[in-house]
Amino acid sequence: MPFWPSPISTRDVAGSGVRPGWPVAMDGRVWWTEDRPDEGGRTVIVRRAADGTRRDLLPAPWCARTRVHEYGGRPYAVTPAGDVVFVSLGDQRLYVLSGDGEPEPLTDDGCRYADLLVHDGQVWCVREQHDENGKVTRAVVAIPLDGGETRVWATGCDFYAGPAVSPDGRHLAYVCWDHPRMPWDGTELRVVPLEGGGAAWRVRGGPTESVLAPSWKDDSRLYLISDASGWWNLYEVGMRGEGARALAVAEEEFTLPPWQLGGMPYTVLPDGRLAVLHGRGDLRLGLLDPGAGTLTDLDLPYSGWNAALAADGTSVIGIAYAAATPRSVVAVDTVTGGHQPLGQALGPLPDPAFLPVPEPVLLRRPSADVHAFLYPPHAPAIDGTPPYVIFVHGGPTAHADTALDLEKAFLTSRGIGVLDLNYGGSTGYGRAYRDRLRGQWGVVDVEDAIAAAEWLAAQGLADPGRIAVRGGSSGGWTVMAACCRSDVFAGGVSYYGISALAPLAAHTHDFESRYVEWLVGPEDPRVYASREPLGLVDGVSCPMLLLQGLDDPVVPPGQSSAFADALAERGVPCTYLAFEGESHGFRRTETRAAALAAELAFYQQIFS
């Protein structure tokens, strides 16, 4: 089929990978990060002064990015004097940037750092160490800014997050958990005294309760987020675990899963209220009065926010988005309700006529209802029923949101519809919904993807012979497995997808090295062969496009290449494209443009 002409080019989409993130605010100034594909994918720290002027703080080739857990997180913190402490991607050391000077190293080689907090002249953070045998250990440490000796305050657990020092400086709160759990399965909130010695104690949490994002209300009480009710809700609790109470009881989420470290989905205002994020699917911004238990949403033109807020007096700063608004750094005045964009991911936007508007849909299934967003082709009228591509997000404990995404607009403006699927296991819809995937990876996600294709055809929305499926990382697993298990798809596109379980468990990074146990179960060759795409490859009858970064530490390149080889042996049409210098998630403009051009050519072929 000939695609419609579109003003949105591969270069437009590739350049849209510029994303602001991780805001910090102080004394009228705002800092944030920007990932820039046009600069080789490096991450820059930007500062906006009180007078509105902005500048990049890190000249090329500096790149602020932490590799803790390989997914990283907020790579910097700001001192009370306005200096910036950041992690350099190249050597993972901490550096201090003062004024207009050059970055000066604070730590030696050999460690990684994340979740940075500056308090009382020290950088409190999570430290990750990798020894020569591949063993990984983590701890919560305090590093003096004057170059003194590092002190370890919490050790012995496999993972740590969210260090928070009490206002009086006498106690440290933090979150910890151990293999095989992930932080959305079960964590503990602990407190350790910083004076006089003494062991840490558990405040809340356990193997079946996910406790996240602690902060101190005062010297003796804490705020936290817990999913004890089945939803991540906000609580207040004494530092010994006494007097716990829910601040807002709602069948909504007040945070997102912490794939990255350093986000805080709520912040305390001077009058004692909390600016919070909450919702189903997307998170919206509201004001919570912890005394009255009232929650009032602010009237803002955004459909969602990243789970990372900062406050400067009565101003709240975050990363907001909408269907026709790119992710933007936004300051909100909590007194007047006014808002001001400070920076955004994109330059001039395409004509709004070419930007699709998501429609939430619920796919009714016997096992469970499935959430998705429908993006119909958004351009001049077409002849006949259009083709569709089902997007499958990665994670799999993640979710699809409604942010402006030029990848979708690139397709819908050419006459190809998109269904963005939040299959069972996705976050944003409570613990029971994400627990649908426990032990069922390769079953629930695959069945939901197939059901989505059948629903599109049954509703008369898509041409039954022209439905494709695409996804990245764990979404690539679902793509490959769905093409193995059904002939409903005209083709599949996998970005750095997983094809075999045992090699993944043996060779992936430490953070997810036991994740397969939750997703599928303990290693069992028969079970693994019944789930993994490489064991089911005989069932593939449609063409496939596989794309892979050769420096990927999360999903090793052999996962894609093995599946490509297996398809070639069986005579199934397959294109395998590998990119030097790319990791897990393509960052460079030239890579992103080349991958999208290959994807469009693939759709041209299978939809003709």
JSON list of C-alpha atoms in Angstrom, two decimals, residues 169-283:
[
{"chain": "A", "resi": 169, "resn": "GLY", "atom": "CA", "xyz": [20.71, 14.99, 61.37]},
{"chain": "A", "resi": 170, "resn": "ARG", "atom": "CA", "xyz": [20.34, 12.18, 63.90]},
{"chain": "A", "resi": 171, "resn": "HIS", "atom": "CA", "xyz": [18.78, 9.43, 61.75]},
{"chain": "A", "resi": 172, "resn": "LEU", "atom": "CA", "xyz": [19.02, 8.04, 58.24]},
{"chain": "A", "resi": 173, "resn": "ALA", "atom": "CA", "xyz": [16.07, 6.38, 56.52]},
{"chain": "A", "resi": 174, "resn": "TYR", "atom": "CA", "xyz": [16.47, 4.18, 53.46]},
{"chain": "A", "resi": 175, "resn": "VAL", "atom": "CA", "xyz": [14.76, 1.43, 51.46]},
{"chain": "A", "resi": 176, "resn": "CYS", "atom": "CA", "xyz": [16.36, -1.99, 50.93]},
{"chain": "A", "resi": 177, "resn": "TRP", "atom": "CA", "xyz": [15.53, -5.37, 49.43]},
{"chain": "A", "resi": 178, "resn": "ASP", "atom": "CA", "xyz": [17.19, -8.64, 48.45]},
{"chain": "A", "resi": 179, "resn": "HIS", "atom": "CA", "xyz": [17.23, -11.06, 45.56]},
{"chain": "A", "resi": 180, "resn": "PRO", "atom": "CA", "xyz": [15.06, -12.51, 44.10]},
{"chain": "A", "resi": 181, "resn": "ARG", "atom": "CA", "xyz": [12.61, -9.66, 44.78]},
{"chain": "A", "resi": 182, "resn": "MET", "atom": "CA", "xyz": [12.31, -6.56, 42.66]},
{"chain": "A", "resi": 183, "resn": "PRO", "atom": "CA", "xyz": [11.45, -3.25, 44.38]},
{"chain": "A", "resi": 184, "resn": "TRP", "atom": "CA", "xyz": [7.79, -3.49, 43.31]},
{"chain": "A", "resi": 185, "resn": "ASP", "atom": "CA", "xyz": [7.55, -6.95, 44.96]},
{"chain": "A", "resi": 186, "resn": "GLY", "atom": "CA", "xyz": [8.76, -6.41, 48.52]},
{"chain": "A", "resi": 187, "resn": "THR", "atom": "CA", "xyz": [11.03, -3.90, 50.22]},
{"chain": "A", "resi": 188, "resn": "GLU", "atom": "CA", "xyz": [11.75, -2.67, 53.73]},
{"chain": "A", "resi": 189, "resn": "LEU", "atom": "CA", "xyz": [11.99, 0.86, 55.07]},
{"chain": "A", "resi": 190, "resn": "ARG", "atom": "CA", "xyz": [14.71, 1.00, 57.71]},
{"chain": "A", "resi": 191, "resn": "VAL", "atom": "CA", "xyz": [16.12, 3.70, 59.97]},
{"chain": "A", "resi": 192, "resn": "VAL", "atom": "CA", "xyz": [19.64, 3.78, 61.42]},
{"chain": "A", "resi": 193, "resn": "PRO", "atom": "CA", "xyz": [20.89, 6.19, 64.11]},
{"chain": "A", "resi": 194, "resn": "LEU", "atom": "CA", "xyz": [23.73, 8.47, 63.00]},
{"chain": "A", "resi": 195, "resn": "GLU", "atom": "CA", "xyz": [24.93, 9.16, 66.53]},
{"chain": "A", "resi": 196, "resn": "GLY", "atom": "CA", "xyz": [26.10, 6.79, 69.24]},
{"chain": "A", "resi": 197, "resn": "GLY", "atom": "CA", "xyz": [26.14, 3.66, 67.15]},
{"chain": "A", "resi": 198, "resn": "GLY", "atom": "CA", "xyz": [23.30, 1.19, 67.17]},
{"chain": "A", "resi": 199, "resn": "ALA", "atom": "CA", "xyz": [21.75, -1.11, 64.59]},
{"chain": "A", "resi": 200, "resn": "ALA", "atom": "CA", "xyz": [19.15, -0.21, 62.02]},
{"chain": "A", "resi": 201, "resn": "TRP", "atom": "CA", "xyz": [15.54, -1.21, 62.57]},
{"chain": "A", "resi": 202, "resn": "ARG", "atom": "CA", "xyz": [12.66, -1.99, 60.23]},
{"chain": "A", "resi": 203, "resn": "VAL", "atom": "CA", "xyz": [9.94, 0.61, 60.12]},
{"chain": "A", "resi": 204, "resn": "ARG", "atom": "CA", "xyz": [7.67, -1.00, 57.57]},
{"chain": "A", "resi": 205, "resn": "GLY", "atom": "CA", "xyz": [7.59, -3.41, 54.64]},
{"chain": "A", "resi": 206, "resn": "GLY", "atom": "CA", "xyz": [8.45, -7.01, 53.93]},
{"chain": "A", "resi": 207, "resn": "PRO", "atom": "CA", "xyz": [8.43, -9.70, 51.23]},
{"chain": "A", "resi": 208, "resn": "THR", "atom": "CA", "xyz": [4.92, -8.86, 50.02]},
{"chain": "A", "resi": 209, "resn": "GLU", "atom": "CA", "xyz": [4.77, -5.09, 50.62]},
{"chain": "A", "resi": 210, "resn": "SER", "atom": "CA", "xyz": [6.48, -2.58, 48.35]},
{"chain": "A", "resi": 211, "resn": "VAL", "atom": "CA", "xyz": [7.53, 0.47, 50.40]},
{"chain": "A", "resi": 212, "resn": "LEU", "atom": "CA", "xyz": [9.10, 3.32, 48.44]},
{"chain": "A", "resi": 213, "resn": "ALA", "atom": "CA", "xyz": [10.10, 7.02, 48.51]},
{"chain": "A", "resi": 214, "resn": "PRO", "atom": "CA", "xyz": [10.61, 7.86, 52.20]},
{"chain": "A", "resi": 215, "resn": "SER", "atom": "CA", "xyz": [10.97, 11.45, 53.37]},
{"chain": "A", "resi": 216, "resn": "TRP", "atom": "CA", "xyz": [10.93, 13.01, 56.82]},
{"chain": "A", "resi": 217, "resn": "LYS", "atom": "CA", "xyz": [7.91, 14.95, 58.04]},
{"chain": "A", "resi": 218, "resn": "ASP", "atom": "CA", "xyz": [9.87, 16.05, 61.11]},
{"chain": "A", "resi": 219, "resn": "ASP", "atom": "CA", "xyz": [12.55, 14.57, 63.37]},
{"chain": "A", "resi": 220, "resn": "SER", "atom": "CA", "xyz": [10.44, 11.57, 64.41]},
{"chain": "A", "resi": 221, "resn": "ARG", "atom": "CA", "xyz": [7.90, 10.84, 61.66]},
{"chain": "A", "resi": 222, "resn": "LEU", "atom": "CA", "xyz": [8.14, 9.83, 58.03]},
{"chain": "A", "resi": 223, "resn": "TYR", "atom": "CA", "xyz": [6.12, 9.94, 54.85]},
{"chain": "A", "resi": 224, "resn": "LEU", "atom": "CA", "xyz": [6.29, 6.92, 52.57]},
{"chain": "A", "resi": 225, "resn": "ILE", "atom": "CA", "xyz": [4.48, 5.11, 49.78]},
{"chain": "A", "resi": 226, "resn": "SER", "atom": "CA", "xyz": [3.23, 1.56, 50.33]},
{"chain": "A", "resi": 227, "resn": "ASP", "atom": "CA", "xyz": [1.12, -0.86, 48.31]},
{"chain": "A", "resi": 228, "resn": "ALA", "atom": "CA", "xyz": [-0.24, -2.67, 51.39]},
{"chain": "A", "resi": 229, "resn": "SER", "atom": "CA", "xyz": [-3.76, -1.82, 50.22]},
{"chain": "A", "resi": 230, "resn": "GLY", "atom": "CA", "xyz": [-3.11, -3.18, 46.74]},
{"chain": "A", "resi": 231, "resn": "TRP", "atom": "CA", "xyz": [-2.30, 0.31, 45.44]},
{"chain": "A", "resi": 232, "resn": "TRP", "atom": "CA", "xyz": [0.76, 2.51, 46.00]},
{"chain": "A", "resi": 233, "resn": "ASN", "atom": "CA", "xyz": [-0.74, 5.03, 48.44]},
{"chain": "A", "resi": 234, "resn": "LEU", "atom": "CA", "xyz": [0.80, 7.66, 50.73]},
{"chain": "A", "resi": 235, "resn": "TYR", "atom": "CA", "xyz": [1.24, 7.00, 54.47]},
{"chain": "A", "resi": 236, "resn": "GLU", "atom": "CA", "xyz": [2.62, 8.71, 57.52]},
{"chain": "A", "resi": 237, "resn": "VAL", "atom": "CA", "xyz": [4.37, 6.64, 60.17]},
{"chain": "A", "resi": 238, "resn": "GLY", "atom": "CA", "xyz": [6.52, 7.09, 63.27]},
{"chain": "A", "resi": 239, "resn": "MET", "atom": "CA", "xyz": [10.17, 6.24, 62.77]},
{"chain": "A", "resi": 240, "resn": "ARG", "atom": "CA", "xyz": [9.73, 3.13, 64.95]},
{"chain": "A", "resi": 241, "resn": "GLY", "atom": "CA", "xyz": [6.72, 2.02, 62.89]},
{"chain": "A", "resi": 242, "resn": "GLU", "atom": "CA", "xyz": [4.15, 3.39, 65.33]},
{"chain": "A", "resi": 243, "resn": "GLY", "atom": "CA", "xyz": [1.02, 5.34, 64.46]},
{"chain": "A", "resi": 244, "resn": "ALA", "atom": "CA", "xyz": [0.87, 4.49, 60.78]},
{"chain": "A", "resi": 245, "resn": "ARG", "atom": "CA", "xyz": [-1.99, 6.09, 58.90]},
{"chain": "A", "resi": 246, "resn": "ALA", "atom": "CA", "xyz": [-2.99, 6.42, 55.27]},
{"chain": "A", "resi": 247, "resn": "LEU", "atom": "CA", "xyz": [-3.04, 10.02, 54.06]},
{"chain": "A", "resi": 248, "resn": "ALA", "atom": "CA", "xyz": [-5.22, 9.34, 51.04]},
{"chain": "A", "resi": 249, "resn": "VAL", "atom": "CA", "xyz": [-7.00, 6.04, 50.48]},
{"chain": "A", "resi": 250, "resn": "ALA", "atom": "CA", "xyz": [-7.63, 5.59, 46.78]},
{"chain": "A", "resi": 251, "resn": "GLU", "atom": "CA", "xyz": [-7.59, 2.83, 44.19]},
{"chain": "A", "resi": 252, "resn": "GLU", "atom": "CA", "xyz": [-4.92, 4.80, 42.39]},
{"chain": "A", "resi": 253, "resn": "GLU", "atom": "CA", "xyz": [-1.15, 4.75, 42.21]},
{"chain": "A", "resi": 254, "resn": "PHE", "atom": "CA", "xyz": [0.89, 7.53, 43.83]},
{"chain": "A", "resi": 255, "resn": "THR", "atom": "CA", "xyz": [4.12, 6.52, 42.13]},
{"chain": "A", "resi": 256, "resn": "LEU", "atom": "CA", "xyz": [5.59, 4.44, 39.32]},
{"chain": "A", "resi": 257, "resn": "PRO", "atom": "CA", "xyz": [7.95, 1.45, 39.59]},
{"chain": "A", "resi": 258, "resn": "PRO", "atom": "CA", "xyz": [11.52, 2.52, 40.45]},
{"chain": "A", "resi": 259, "resn": "TRP", "atom": "CA", "xyz": [13.39, 1.19, 37.44]},
{"chain": "A", "resi": 260, "resn": "GLN", "atom": "CA", "xyz": [15.68, 4.16, 38.03]},
{"chain": "A", "resi": 261, "resn": "LEU", "atom": "CA", "xyz": [16.88, 5.62, 41.32]},
{"chain": "A", "resi": 262, "resn": "GLY", "atom": "CA", "xyz": [16.41, 9.17, 42.52]},
{"chain": "A", "resi": 263, "resn": "GLY", "atom": "CA", "xyz": [12.78, 10.04, 41.79]},
{"chain": "A", "resi": 264, "resn": "MET", "atom": "CA", "xyz": [10.44, 11.49, 44.40]},
{"chain": "A", "resi": 265, "resn": "PRO", "atom": "CA", "xyz": [6.73, 11.43, 43.37]},
{"chain": "A", "resi": 266, "resn": "TYR", "atom": "CA", "xyz": [5.63, 13.89, 46.06]},
{"chain": "A", "resi": 267, "resn": "THR", "atom": "CA", "xyz": [7.11, 16.91, 47.82]},
{"chain": "A", "resi": 268, "resn": "VAL", "atom": "CA", "xyz": [6.30, 18.83, 50.99]},
{"chain": "A", "resi": 269, "resn": "LEU", "atom": "CA", "xyz": [5.19, 22.47, 50.73]},
{"chain": "A", "resi": 270, "resn": "PRO", "atom": "CA", "xyz": [5.86, 25.23, 53.34]},
{"chain": "A", "resi": 271, "resn": "ASP", "atom": "CA", "xyz": [2.29, 25.12, 54.67]},
{"chain": "A", "resi": 272, "resn": "GLY", "atom": "CA", "xyz": [2.53, 21.37, 55.37]},
{"chain": "A", "resi": 273, "resn": "ARG", "atom": "CA", "xyz": [0.53, 20.24, 52.37]},
{"chain": "A", "resi": 274, "resn": "LEU", "atom": "CA", "xyz": [2.01, 17.76, 49.92]},
{"chain": "A", "resi": 275, "resn": "ALA", "atom": "CA", "xyz": [2.15, 18.12, 46.16]},
{"chain": "A", "resi": 276, "resn": "VAL", "atom": "CA", "xyz": [1.49, 14.57, 44.98]},
{"chain": "A", "resi": 277, "resn": "LEU", "atom": "CA", "xyz": [1.16, 12.58, 41.78]},
{"chain": "A", "resi": 278, "resn": "HIS", "atom": "CA", "xyz": [-1.66, 10.08, 41.54]},
{"chain": "A", "resi": 279, "resn": "GLY", "atom": "CA", "xyz": [-3.92, 8.29, 39.09]},
{"chain": "A", "resi": 280, "resn": "ARG", "atom": "CA", "xyz": [-4.50, 5.21, 37.00]},
{"chain": "A", "resi": 281, "resn": "GLY", "atom": "CA", "xyz": [-2.15, 4.88, 34.07]},
{"chain": "A", "resi": 282, "resn": "ASP", "atom": "CA", "xyz": [-0.97, 8.49, 33.82]},
{"chain": "A", "resi": 283, "resn": "LEU", "atom": "CA", "xyz": [-0.27, 10.41, 37.03]}
]
